[in-house]
């Protein structure tokens, strides 16, 4: 019974800390490795040295699952990264628990385990004070060969597209905002698009769904009979700004046999740490987003060609 109360106390303290962190956004720590690596490491330490269940590993995993379940509603847009980070969090908990158990047992295993402590400490500090291991700037790319002429692809890009559901399992599994409709047309410099996304919902009492959108402005344009290139700057973003900074999107198309090859490139800046984990994940997600855009305009161009 005493161990149950200890576990309950640990969970309660962590929950209070998460609430305070979310409400105050103190130091932006909810976007650093201190949150995603340091938090599970702290949980593991508390469990191993205070509770006495059958195994420290089992207790640490159970409490981590409870903390993740409780913290999800508090993180709003951060919920996307929380789901993406779940394997990392459980992995860190397992690693720290195993290290602590080895140190407590003593012997040669204890000395080897101690070598990992400073490494883990350094990894935990990534993102605090702006530090990072990998570059924050990244690109996502995707392309399709479309059964339509280049001028038909240009016409599709100039018109508001009809967005469909995500096909990629990763985009469906993680609660990314989904585009619903777009307003605006044209491929001339200065032309704008406003893309509406599924609204943001929270668990706050009396809170109404918050609309989300992205405003794009054409800043470069070169359109010819055999292809072209158009660059959209992201003027405003309330859809993805909670977990990455989108800068621009570029569409390039050219004749390819009897069809047209359309490629999309999305430039962004990663805002979450640790970079060695979130970097590849955000790059993968952005690649899927670029492929989704290529598939969306493939559908629109095909309809134009009929």
PDB file of C-alpha atoms in Angstrom:
ATOM      1  CA  UNK A   1       0.000   0.000   0.000  1.00  0.00           C
ATOM      2  CA  UNK A   2       2.837   2.376   0.812  1.00  0.00           C
ATOM      3  CA  UNK A   3       4.278   1.897  -2.678  1.00  0.00           C
ATOM      4  CA  UNK A   4       0.901   2.721  -4.235  1.00  0.00           C
ATOM      5  CA  UNK A   5       0.758   6.002  -2.329  1.00  0.00           C
ATOM      6  CA  UNK A   6       4.280   6.842  -3.429  1.00  0.00           C
ATOM      7  CA  UNK A   7       3.383   6.187  -7.049  1.00  0.00           C
ATOM      8  CA  UNK A   8       0.229   8.284  -6.699  1.00  0.00           C
ATOM      9  CA  UNK A   9       2.249  11.114  -5.156  1.00  0.00           C
ATOM     10  CA  UNK A  10       4.815  11.059  -7.961  1.00  0.00           C
ATOM     11  CA  UNK A  11       2.121  11.128 -10.625  1.00  0.00           C
ATOM     12  CA  UNK A  12       0.336  13.970  -8.833  1.00  0.00           C
ATOM     13  CA  UNK A  13       3.495  16.076  -8.547  1.00  0.00           C
ATOM     14  CA  UNK A  14       4.374  15.553 -12.197  1.00  0.00           C
ATOM     15  CA  UNK A  15       0.842  16.463 -13.224  1.00  0.00           C
ATOM     16  CA  UNK A  16       1.012  19.720 -11.250  1.00  0.00           C
ATOM     17  CA  UNK A  17       4.359  20.476 -12.858  1.00  0.00           C
ATOM     18  CA  UNK A  18       2.972  19.868 -16.330  1.00  0.00           C
ATOM     19  CA  UNK A  19       0.036  22.180 -15.636  1.00  0.00           C
ATOM     20  CA  UNK A  20       2.385  24.933 -14.448  1.00  0.00           C
ATOM     21  CA  UNK A  21       4.661  24.442 -17.450  1.00  0.00           C
ATOM     22  CA  UNK A  22       1.775  24.565 -19.882  1.00  0.00           C
ATOM     23  CA  UNK A  23       0.104  27.606 -18.326  1.00  0.00           C
ATOM     24  CA  UNK A  24       3.263  29.680 -18.001  1.00  0.00           C
ATOM     25  CA  UNK A  25       5.262  28.292 -20.980  1.00  0.00           C
ATOM     26  CA  UNK A  26       8.206  29.113 -18.734  1.00  0.00           C
ATOM     27  CA  UNK A  27      11.375  29.468 -20.766  1.00  0.00           C
ATOM     28  CA  UNK A  28       9.825  27.555 -23.662  1.00  0.00           C
ATOM     29  CA  UNK A  29      10.946  24.358 -21.923  1.00  0.00           C
ATOM     30  CA  UNK A  30       7.967  22.397 -23.243  1.00  0.00           C
ATOM     31  CA  UNK A  31       9.722  22.423 -26.645  1.00  0.00           C
ATOM     32  CA  UNK A  32      13.174  21.332 -25.474  1.00  0.00           C
ATOM     33  CA  UNK A  33      14.939  18.066 -24.767  1.00  0.00           C
ATOM     34  CA  UNK A  34      14.657  18.939 -21.061  1.00  0.00           C
ATOM     35  CA  UNK A  35      10.958  18.112 -21.366  1.00  0.00           C
ATOM     36  CA  UNK A  36      11.146  15.061 -23.634  1.00  0.00           C
ATOM     37  CA  UNK A  37      14.334  13.546 -22.181  1.00  0.00           C
ATOM     38  CA  UNK A  38      14.710  15.162 -18.764  1.00  0.00           C
ATOM     39  CA  UNK A  39      11.114  14.558 -17.673  1.00  0.00           C
ATOM     40  CA  UNK A  40      11.095  10.778 -18.250  1.00  0.00           C
ATOM     41  CA  UNK A  41      14.590  10.522 -16.766  1.00  0.00           C
ATOM     42  CA  UNK A  42      13.369  12.280 -13.618  1.00  0.00           C
ATOM     43  CA  UNK A  43      10.324  10.017 -13.414  1.00  0.00           C
ATOM     44  CA  UNK A  44      12.535   6.951 -13.675  1.00  0.00           C
ATOM     45  CA  UNK A  45      14.864   8.207 -10.947  1.00  0.00           C
ATOM     46  CA  UNK A  46      12.001   8.945  -8.572  1.00  0.00           C
ATOM     47  CA  UNK A  47      10.418   5.557  -9.096  1.00  0.00           C
ATOM     48  CA  UNK A  48      13.625   3.541  -8.779  1.00  0.00           C
ATOM     49  CA  UNK A  49      14.776   5.209  -5.551  1.00  0.00           C
ATOM     50  CA  UNK A  50      11.433   5.717  -3.763  1.00  0.00           C
ATOM     51  CA  UNK A  51       8.969   2.991  -4.766  1.00  0.00           C
ATOM     52  CA  UNK A  52       9.313  -0.738  -4.065  1.00  0.00           C
ATOM     53  CA  UNK A  53       7.152  -2.604  -6.588  1.00  0.00           C
ATOM     54  CA  UNK A  54       8.146  -5.964  -8.043  1.00  0.00           C
ATOM     55  CA  UNK A  55      10.420  -4.327 -10.634  1.00  0.00           C
ATOM     56  CA  UNK A  56      11.587  -0.755 -11.034  1.00  0.00           C
ATOM     57  CA  UNK A  57      11.239  -1.054 -14.800  1.00  0.00           C
ATOM     58  CA  UNK A  58       7.575  -2.033 -14.594  1.00  0.00           C
ATOM     59  CA  UNK A  59       6.757   0.784 -12.167  1.00  0.00           C
ATOM     60  CA  UNK A  60       8.581   3.379 -14.290  1.00  0.00           C
ATOM     61  CA  UNK A  61       6.783   2.299 -17.450  1.00  0.00           C
ATOM     62  CA  UNK A  62       3.401   2.346 -15.711  1.00  0.00           C
ATOM     63  CA  UNK A  63       3.874   5.826 -14.293  1.00  0.00           C
ATOM     64  CA  UNK A  64       5.196   7.116 -17.627  1.00  0.00           C
ATOM     65  CA  UNK A  65       2.084   5.855 -19.371  1.00  0.00           C
ATOM     66  CA  UNK A  66      -0.088   7.620 -16.791  1.00  0.00           C
ATOM     67  CA  UNK A  67       1.839  10.870 -17.097  1.00  0.00           C
ATOM     68  CA  UNK A  68       1.612  10.823 -20.894  1.00  0.00           C
ATOM     69  CA  UNK A  69      -2.113  10.153 -20.726  1.00  0.00           C
ATOM     70  CA  UNK A  70      -2.634  13.099 -18.381  1.00  0.00           C
ATOM     71  CA  UNK A  71      -0.293  15.519 -20.125  1.00  0.00           C
ATOM     72  CA  UNK A  72      -1.789  15.074 -23.589  1.00  0.00           C
ATOM     73  CA  UNK A  73      -4.797  17.373 -23.080  1.00  0.00           C
ATOM     74  CA  UNK A  74      -2.535  20.039 -21.585  1.00  0.00           C
ATOM     75  CA  UNK A  75      -0.207  20.280 -24.545  1.00  0.00           C
ATOM     76  CA  UNK A  76      -2.719  21.402 -27.223  1.00  0.00           C
ATOM     77  CA  UNK A  77      -0.664  21.555 -30.453  1.00  0.00           C
ATOM     78  CA  UNK A  78       2.189  19.897 -28.583  1.00  0.00           C
ATOM     79  CA  UNK A  79       0.080  16.735 -28.544  1.00  0.00           C
ATOM     80  CA  UNK A  80       1.350  16.049 -32.068  1.00  0.00           C
ATOM     81  CA  UNK A  81       4.937  15.968 -30.846  1.00  0.00           C
ATOM     82  CA  UNK A  82       3.957  14.101 -27.695  1.00  0.00           C
ATOM     83  CA  UNK A  83       2.611  11.212 -29.768  1.00  0.00           C
ATOM     84  CA  UNK A  84       5.655  11.342 -32.010  1.00  0.00           C
ATOM     85  CA  UNK A  85       7.908  11.370 -28.950  1.00  0.00           C
ATOM     86  CA  UNK A  86       6.229   8.519 -27.080  1.00  0.00           C
ATOM     87  CA  UNK A  87       8.801   5.902 -28.238  1.00  0.00           C
ATOM     88  CA  UNK A  88      11.624   8.255 -27.205  1.00  0.00           C
ATOM     89  CA  UNK A  89      10.100   8.889 -23.774  1.00  0.00           C
ATOM     90  CA  UNK A  90       9.552   5.203 -23.022  1.00  0.00           C
ATOM     91  CA  UNK A  91      13.032   4.428 -24.316  1.00  0.00           C
ATOM     92  CA  UNK A  92      14.646   6.999 -22.012  1.00  0.00           C
ATOM     93  CA  UNK A  93      12.654   5.689 -19.050  1.00  0.00           C
ATOM     94  CA  UNK A  94      13.808   2.138 -19.779  1.00  0.00           C
ATOM     95  CA  UNK A  95      17.426   3.240 -20.228  1.00  0.00           C
ATOM     96  CA  UNK A  96      17.598   5.294 -17.025  1.00  0.00           C
ATOM     97  CA  UNK A  97      15.839   2.585 -15.026  1.00  0.00           C
ATOM     98  CA  UNK A  98      18.276  -0.032 -16.296  1.00  0.00           C
ATOM     99  CA  UNK A  99      21.263   2.206 -15.519  1.00  0.00           C
ATOM    100  CA  UNK A 100      20.024   2.912 -11.997  1.00  0.00           C
ATOM    101  CA  UNK A 101      19.408  -0.764 -11.355  1.00  0.00           C
ATOM    102  CA  UNK A 102      22.931  -1.611 -12.555  1.00  0.00           C
ATOM    103  CA  UNK A 103      24.460   1.091 -10.347  1.00  0.00           C
ATOM    104  CA  UNK A 104      22.571  -0.124  -7.289  1.00  0.00           C
ATOM    105  CA  UNK A 105      23.712  -3.706  -7.844  1.00  0.00           C
ATOM    106  CA  UNK A 106      27.360  -2.588  -7.864  1.00  0.00           C
ATOM    107  CA  UNK A 107      30.230  -4.481  -9.458  1.00  0.00           C
ATOM    108  CA  UNK A 108      31.680  -3.952 -12.928  1.00  0.00           C
ATOM    109  CA  UNK A 109      28.231  -3.283 -14.363  1.00  0.00           C
ATOM    110  CA  UNK A 110      27.880  -0.312 -12.029  1.00  0.00           C
ATOM    111  CA  UNK A 111      31.092   1.275 -13.300  1.00  0.00           C
ATOM    112  CA  UNK A 112      30.046   0.839 -16.916  1.00  0.00           C
ATOM    113  CA  UNK A 113      26.610   2.292 -16.230  1.00  0.00           C
ATOM    114  CA  UNK A 114      28.123   5.404 -14.666  1.00  0.00           C
ATOM    115  CA  UNK A 115      29.801   6.203 -17.988  1.00  0.00           C
ATOM    116  CA  UNK A 116      26.383   6.822 -19.577  1.00  0.00           C
ATOM    117  CA  UNK A 117      25.319   9.391 -16.962  1.00  0.00           C
ATOM    118  CA  UNK A 118      27.218  12.427 -18.371  1.00  0.00           C
ATOM    119  CA  UNK A 119      26.160  11.501 -21.919  1.00  0.00           C
ATOM    120  CA  UNK A 120      22.514  11.440 -20.891  1.00  0.00           C
ATOM    121  CA  UNK A 121      22.938  14.746 -19.059  1.00  0.00           C
ATOM    122  CA  UNK A 122      24.376  16.444 -22.162  1.00  0.00           C
ATOM    123  CA  UNK A 123      21.574  15.090 -24.369  1.00  0.00           C
ATOM    124  CA  UNK A 124      18.999  16.377 -21.892  1.00  0.00           C
ATOM    125  CA  UNK A 125      20.229  19.969 -22.213  1.00  0.00           C
ATOM    126  CA  UNK A 126      19.710  20.200 -25.973  1.00  0.00           C
ATOM    127  CA  UNK A 127      17.335  23.060 -26.767  1.00  0.00           C
ATOM    128  CA  UNK A 128      17.902  24.882 -23.476  1.00  0.00           C
ATOM    129  CA  UNK A 129      19.344  28.297 -24.302  1.00  0.00           C
ATOM    130  CA  UNK A 130      19.014  27.656 -28.038  1.00  0.00           C
ATOM    131  CA  UNK A 131      21.521  24.805 -28.217  1.00  0.00           C
ATOM    132  CA  UNK A 132      21.091  22.146 -30.892  1.00  0.00           C
ATOM    133  CA  UNK A 133      23.117  19.299 -32.378  1.00  0.00           C
ATOM    134  CA  UNK A 134      21.623  19.138 -35.874  1.00  0.00           C
ATOM    135  CA  UNK A 135      20.601  22.104 -38.078  1.00  0.00           C
ATOM    136  CA  UNK A 136      17.058  23.327 -37.528  1.00  0.00           C
ATOM    137  CA  UNK A 137      16.355  24.205 -41.160  1.00  0.00           C
ATOM    138  CA  UNK A 138      14.925  21.417 -43.288  1.00  0.00           C
ATOM    139  CA  UNK A 139      13.029  20.588 -46.470  1.00  0.00           C
ATOM    140  CA  UNK A 140      10.280  18.218 -47.426  1.00  0.00           C
ATOM    141  CA  UNK A 141       9.900  17.081 -51.027  1.00  0.00           C
ATOM    142  CA  UNK A 142       7.361  15.120 -53.036  1.00  0.00           C
ATOM    143  CA  UNK A 143       6.466  14.700 -56.703  1.00  0.00           C
ATOM    144  CA  UNK A 144       4.042  13.033 -59.095  1.00  0.00           C
ATOM    145  CA  UNK A 145       3.918  12.439 -62.840  1.00  0.00           C
ATOM    146  CA  UNK A 146       0.497  13.679 -63.879  1.00  0.00           C
ATOM    147  CA  UNK A 147      -1.499  12.590 -66.918  1.00  0.00           C
ATOM    148  CA  UNK A 148      -2.079  16.190 -68.011  1.00  0.00           C
ATOM    149  CA  UNK A 149      -0.341  18.847 -70.069  1.00  0.00           C
ATOM    150  CA  UNK A 150       1.856  21.501 -68.368  1.00  0.00           C
ATOM    151  CA  UNK A 151      -0.686  24.270 -69.001  1.00  0.00           C
ATOM    152  CA  UNK A 152      -3.377  22.133 -67.355  1.00  0.00           C
ATOM    153  CA  UNK A 153      -1.166  21.627 -64.305  1.00  0.00           C
ATOM    154  CA  UNK A 154      -0.597  25.395 -64.206  1.00  0.00           C
ATOM    155  CA  UNK A 155      -4.357  25.941 -64.329  1.00  0.00           C
ATOM    156  CA  UNK A 156      -4.797  23.507 -61.437  1.00  0.00           C
ATOM    157  CA  UNK A 157      -2.161  25.317 -59.374  1.00  0.00           C
ATOM    158  CA  UNK A 158      -3.830  28.654 -60.102  1.00  0.00           C
ATOM    159  CA  UNK A 159      -7.213  27.457 -58.809  1.00  0.00           C
ATOM    160  CA  UNK A 160      -8.268  26.490 -55.272  1.00  0.00           C
ATOM    161  CA  UNK A 161      -7.750  22.717 -54.912  1.00  0.00           C
ATOM    162  CA  UNK A 162     -10.166  20.151 -53.538  1.00  0.00           C
ATOM    163  CA  UNK A 163      -8.461  18.632 -50.538  1.00  0.00           C
ATOM    164  CA  UNK A 164      -8.955  14.974 -49.718  1.00  0.00           C
ATOM    165  CA  UNK A 165      -8.141  12.846 -46.704  1.00  0.00           C
ATOM    166  CA  UNK A 166      -4.530  11.949 -45.898  1.00  0.00           C
ATOM    167  CA  UNK A 167      -3.455   8.667 -47.469  1.00  0.00           C
ATOM    168  CA  UNK A 168      -0.236   8.230 -45.492  1.00  0.00           C
ATOM    169  CA  UNK A 169      -0.746   6.179 -42.330  1.00  0.00           C
ATOM    170  CA  UNK A 170       1.622   8.391 -40.331  1.00  0.00           C
ATOM    171  CA  UNK A 171      -0.357  11.561 -41.124  1.00  0.00           C
ATOM    172  CA  UNK A 172      -3.604   9.796 -40.213  1.00  0.00           C
ATOM    173  CA  UNK A 173      -2.282   8.300 -36.987  1.00  0.00           C
ATOM    174  CA  UNK A 174      -0.876  11.556 -35.583  1.00  0.00           C
ATOM    175  CA  UNK A 175      -3.472  14.350 -35.164  1.00  0.00           C
ATOM    176  CA  UNK A 176      -2.051  16.760 -37.733  1.00  0.00           C
ATOM    177  CA  UNK A 177      -4.347  19.592 -38.872  1.00  0.00           C
ATOM    178  CA  UNK A 178      -6.055  18.637 -42.141  1.00  0.00           C
ATOM    179  CA  UNK A 179      -6.705  21.172 -44.932  1.00  0.00           C
ATOM    180  CA  UNK A 180     -10.399  21.662 -45.627  1.00  0.00           C
ATOM    181  CA  UNK A 181     -10.633  24.331 -48.309  1.00  0.00           C
ATOM    182  CA  UNK A 182      -8.659  27.172 -49.898  1.00  0.00           C
ATOM    183  CA  UNK A 183      -9.638  30.668 -50.958  1.00  0.00           C
ATOM    184  CA  UNK A 184      -7.727  32.654 -53.592  1.00  0.00           C
ATOM    185  CA  UNK A 185      -6.365  32.019 -57.069  1.00  0.00           C
ATOM    186  CA  UNK A 186      -3.710  33.034 -59.573  1.00  0.00           C
ATOM    187  CA  UNK A 187       0.021  32.471 -60.016  1.00  0.00           C
ATOM    188  CA  UNK A 188       1.138  36.089 -60.361  1.00  0.00           C
ATOM    189  CA  UNK A 189       3.450  37.657 -57.795  1.00  0.00           C
ATOM    190  CA  UNK A 190       1.273  39.045 -55.015  1.00  0.00           C
ATOM    191  CA  UNK A 191      -1.577  36.558 -55.460  1.00  0.00           C
ATOM    192  CA  UNK A 192      -2.633  34.980 -52.185  1.00  0.00           C
ATOM    193  CA  UNK A 193      -4.125  31.769 -50.848  1.00  0.00           C
ATOM    194  CA  UNK A 194      -5.824  31.251 -47.503  1.00  0.00           C
ATOM    195  CA  UNK A 195      -6.067  27.583 -46.580  1.00  0.00           C
ATOM    196  CA  UNK A 196      -8.538  26.596 -43.857  1.00  0.00           C
ATOM    197  CA  UNK A 197      -7.754  23.603 -41.641  1.00  0.00           C
ATOM    198  CA  UNK A 198      -9.729  21.478 -39.226  1.00  0.00           C
ATOM    199  CA  UNK A 199     -10.339  23.534 -36.063  1.00  0.00           C
ATOM    200  CA  UNK A 200      -8.369  23.208 -32.848  1.00  0.00           C
ATOM    201  CA  UNK A 201     -10.268  21.603 -29.972  1.00  0.00           C
ATOM    202  CA  UNK A 202      -9.285  21.705 -26.292  1.00  0.00           C
ATOM    203  CA  UNK A 203     -10.731  20.245 -23.110  1.00  0.00           C
ATOM    204  CA  UNK A 204     -11.225  23.617 -21.424  1.00  0.00           C
ATOM    205  CA  UNK A 205     -14.729  24.133 -20.011  1.00  0.00           C
ATOM    206  CA  UNK A 206     -16.836  26.247 -22.353  1.00  0.00           C
ATOM    207  CA  UNK A 207     -14.061  26.493 -24.926  1.00  0.00           C
ATOM    208  CA  UNK A 208     -15.173  26.683 -28.562  1.00  0.00           C
ATOM    209  CA  UNK A 209     -13.265  25.116 -31.492  1.00  0.00           C
ATOM    210  CA  UNK A 210     -10.644  27.583 -32.754  1.00  0.00           C
ATOM    211  CA  UNK A 211     -10.329  28.049 -36.532  1.00  0.00           C
ATOM    212  CA  UNK A 212      -6.904  27.408 -38.034  1.00  0.00           C
ATOM    213  CA  UNK A 213      -5.565  28.741 -41.304  1.00  0.00           C
ATOM    214  CA  UNK A 214      -2.469  29.440 -43.352  1.00  0.00           C
ATOM    215  CA  UNK A 215      -1.988  32.464 -45.595  1.00  0.00           C
ATOM    216  CA  UNK A 216       0.328  32.069 -48.595  1.00  0.00           C
ATOM    217  CA  UNK A 217       1.632  34.789 -50.923  1.00  0.00           C
ATOM    218  CA  UNK A 218       3.201  34.233 -54.347  1.00  0.00           C
ATOM    219  CA  UNK A 219       6.665  35.844 -54.247  1.00  0.00           C
ATOM    220  CA  UNK A 220       8.231  34.260 -57.361  1.00  0.00           C
ATOM    221  CA  UNK A 221       6.555  33.084 -60.529  1.00  0.00           C
ATOM    222  CA  UNK A 222       7.704  31.824 -63.909  1.00  0.00           C
ATOM    223  CA  UNK A 223       5.074  30.107 -66.028  1.00  0.00           C
ATOM    224  CA  UNK A 224       5.658  28.886 -69.593  1.00  0.00           C
ATOM    225  CA  UNK A 225       4.076  26.488 -72.096  1.00  0.00           C
ATOM    226  CA  UNK A 226       6.390  23.610 -71.082  1.00  0.00           C
ATOM    227  CA  UNK A 227       6.419  24.139 -67.333  1.00  0.00           C
ATOM    228  CA  UNK A 228       7.045  26.653 -64.610  1.00  0.00           C
ATOM    229  CA  UNK A 229       7.972  27.454 -61.039  1.00  0.00           C
ATOM    230  CA  UNK A 230       5.986  29.236 -58.336  1.00  0.00           C
ATOM    231  CA  UNK A 231       7.130  30.065 -54.806  1.00  0.00           C
ATOM    232  CA  UNK A 232       4.665  30.747 -51.983  1.00  0.00           C
ATOM    233  CA  UNK A 233       5.815  32.497 -48.821  1.00  0.00           C
ATOM    234  CA  UNK A 234       3.996  31.609 -45.598  1.00  0.00           C
ATOM    235  CA  UNK A 235       2.669  34.974 -44.409  1.00  0.00           C
ATOM    236  CA  UNK A 236       0.666  33.596 -41.483  1.00  0.00           C
ATOM    237  CA  UNK A 237       0.253  30.152 -39.967  1.00  0.00           C
ATOM    238  CA  UNK A 238      -2.006  29.165 -37.087  1.00  0.00           C
ATOM    239  CA  UNK A 239      -2.192  25.498 -38.103  1.00  0.00           C
ATOM    240  CA  UNK A 240       1.367  24.173 -37.636  1.00  0.00           C
ATOM    241  CA  UNK A 241       3.132  26.972 -35.745  1.00  0.00           C
ATOM    242  CA  UNK A 242       2.805  25.005 -32.497  1.00  0.00           C
ATOM    243  CA  UNK A 243       5.360  22.415 -33.563  1.00  0.00           C
ATOM    244  CA  UNK A 244       7.309  23.796 -36.552  1.00  0.00           C
ATOM    245  CA  UNK A 245       7.905  27.070 -38.434  1.00  0.00           C
ATOM    246  CA  UNK A 246       6.906  26.820 -42.102  1.00  0.00           C
ATOM    247  CA  UNK A 247       8.692  29.342 -44.331  1.00  0.00           C
ATOM    248  CA  UNK A 248       7.767  28.675 -47.959  1.00  0.00           C
ATOM    249  CA  UNK A 249       6.470  26.164 -50.468  1.00  0.00           C
ATOM    250  CA  UNK A 250       7.700  25.796 -54.034  1.00  0.00           C
ATOM    251  CA  UNK A 251       5.945  24.093 -56.940  1.00  0.00           C
ATOM    252  CA  UNK A 252       7.962  23.146 -60.051  1.00  0.00           C
ATOM    253  CA  UNK A 253       6.456  21.409 -63.068  1.00  0.00           C
ATOM    254  CA  UNK A 254       7.736  20.397 -66.506  1.00  0.00           C
ATOM    255  CA  UNK A 255       6.733  18.199 -69.418  1.00  0.00           C
ATOM    256  CA  UNK A 256       7.556  14.525 -68.916  1.00  0.00           C
ATOM    257  CA  UNK A 257       6.669  12.311 -71.866  1.00  0.00           C
ATOM    258  CA  UNK A 258       2.926  12.450 -72.396  1.00  0.00           C
ATOM    259  CA  UNK A 259       2.380  13.982 -68.971  1.00  0.00           C
ATOM    260  CA  UNK A 260       3.818  16.514 -66.545  1.00  0.00           C
ATOM    261  CA  UNK A 261       6.131  16.035 -63.590  1.00  0.00           C
ATOM    262  CA  UNK A 262       5.025  18.136 -60.618  1.00  0.00           C
ATOM    263  CA  UNK A 263       7.281  18.542 -57.585  1.00  0.00           C
ATOM    264  CA  UNK A 264       6.665  20.317 -54.286  1.00  0.00           C
ATOM    265  CA  UNK A 265       9.305  21.508 -51.824  1.00  0.00           C
ATOM    266  CA  UNK A 266       8.433  22.750 -48.339  1.00  0.00           C
ATOM    267  CA  UNK A 267      11.002  24.778 -46.353  1.00  0.00           C
ATOM    268  CA  UNK A 268      10.626  24.745 -42.573  1.00  0.00           C
ATOM    269  CA  UNK A 269      12.456  25.226 -39.299  1.00  0.00           C
ATOM    270  CA  UNK A 270      12.334  22.599 -36.579  1.00  0.00           C
ATOM    271  CA  UNK A 271      11.348  24.001 -33.186  1.00  0.00           C
ATOM    272  CA  UNK A 272      11.521  20.848 -31.045  1.00  0.00           C
ATOM    273  CA  UNK A 273      14.470  19.068 -29.479  1.00  0.00           C
ATOM    274  CA  UNK A 274      16.236  16.680 -29.297  1.00  0.00           C
ATOM    275  CA  UNK A 275      17.282  17.171 -32.899  1.00  0.00           C
ATOM    276  CA  UNK A 276      18.525  13.592 -33.385  1.00  0.00           C
ATOM    277  CA  UNK A 277      14.991  12.348 -32.752  1.00  0.00           C
ATOM    278  CA  UNK A 278      12.590  15.096 -33.919  1.00  0.00           C
ATOM    279  CA  UNK A 279      14.766  16.052 -36.906  1.00  0.00           C
ATOM    280  CA  UNK A 280      14.199  12.821 -38.869  1.00  0.00           C
ATOM    281  CA  UNK A 281      10.551  12.618 -37.759  1.00  0.00           C
ATOM    282  CA  UNK A 282       9.711  16.144 -38.898  1.00  0.00           C
ATOM    283  CA  UNK A 283      11.616  15.602 -42.149  1.00  0.00           C
ATOM    284  CA  UNK A 284       9.582  12.447 -42.789  1.00  0.00           C
ATOM    285  CA  UNK A 285       6.291  14.189 -41.963  1.00  0.00           C
ATOM    286  CA  UNK A 286       7.147  17.129 -44.231  1.00  0.00           C
ATOM    287  CA  UNK A 287       8.042  14.774 -47.090  1.00  0.00           C
ATOM    288  CA  UNK A 288       4.622  13.176 -46.690  1.00  0.00           C
ATOM    289  CA  UNK A 289       2.994  16.625 -46.697  1.00  0.00           C
ATOM    290  CA  UNK A 290       4.784  17.527 -49.948  1.00  0.00           C
ATOM    291  CA  UNK A 291       3.667  14.242 -51.502  1.00  0.00           C
ATOM    292  CA  UNK A 292       0.117  14.984 -50.341  1.00  0.00           C
ATOM    293  CA  UNK A 293       0.221  18.355 -52.131  1.00  0.00           C
ATOM    294  CA  UNK A 294       1.499  16.708 -55.318  1.00  0.00           C
ATOM    295  CA  UNK A 295      -1.306  14.114 -55.159  1.00  0.00           C
ATOM    296  CA  UNK A 296      -3.922  16.804 -54.447  1.00  0.00           C
ATOM    297  CA  UNK A 297      -2.994  18.874 -57.480  1.00  0.00           C
ATOM    298  CA  UNK A 298      -2.680  15.717 -59.577  1.00  0.00           C
ATOM    299  CA  UNK A 299      -6.381  15.129 -58.908  1.00  0.00           C
ATOM    300  CA  UNK A 300      -7.241  18.739 -59.741  1.00  0.00           C
ATOM    301  CA  UNK A 301      -5.147  18.758 -62.947  1.00  0.00           C
ATOM    302  CA  UNK A 302      -6.642  15.468 -64.089  1.00  0.00           C
ATOM    303  CA  UNK A 303     -10.133  16.920 -63.696  1.00  0.00           C
ATOM    304  CA  UNK A 304      -9.091  20.020 -65.663  1.00  0.00           C
ATOM    305  CA  UNK A 305      -7.799  17.846 -68.519  1.00  0.00           C
ATOM    306  CA  UNK A 306     -11.114  16.024 -68.948  1.00  0.00           C
TER     307      UNK A 306
END
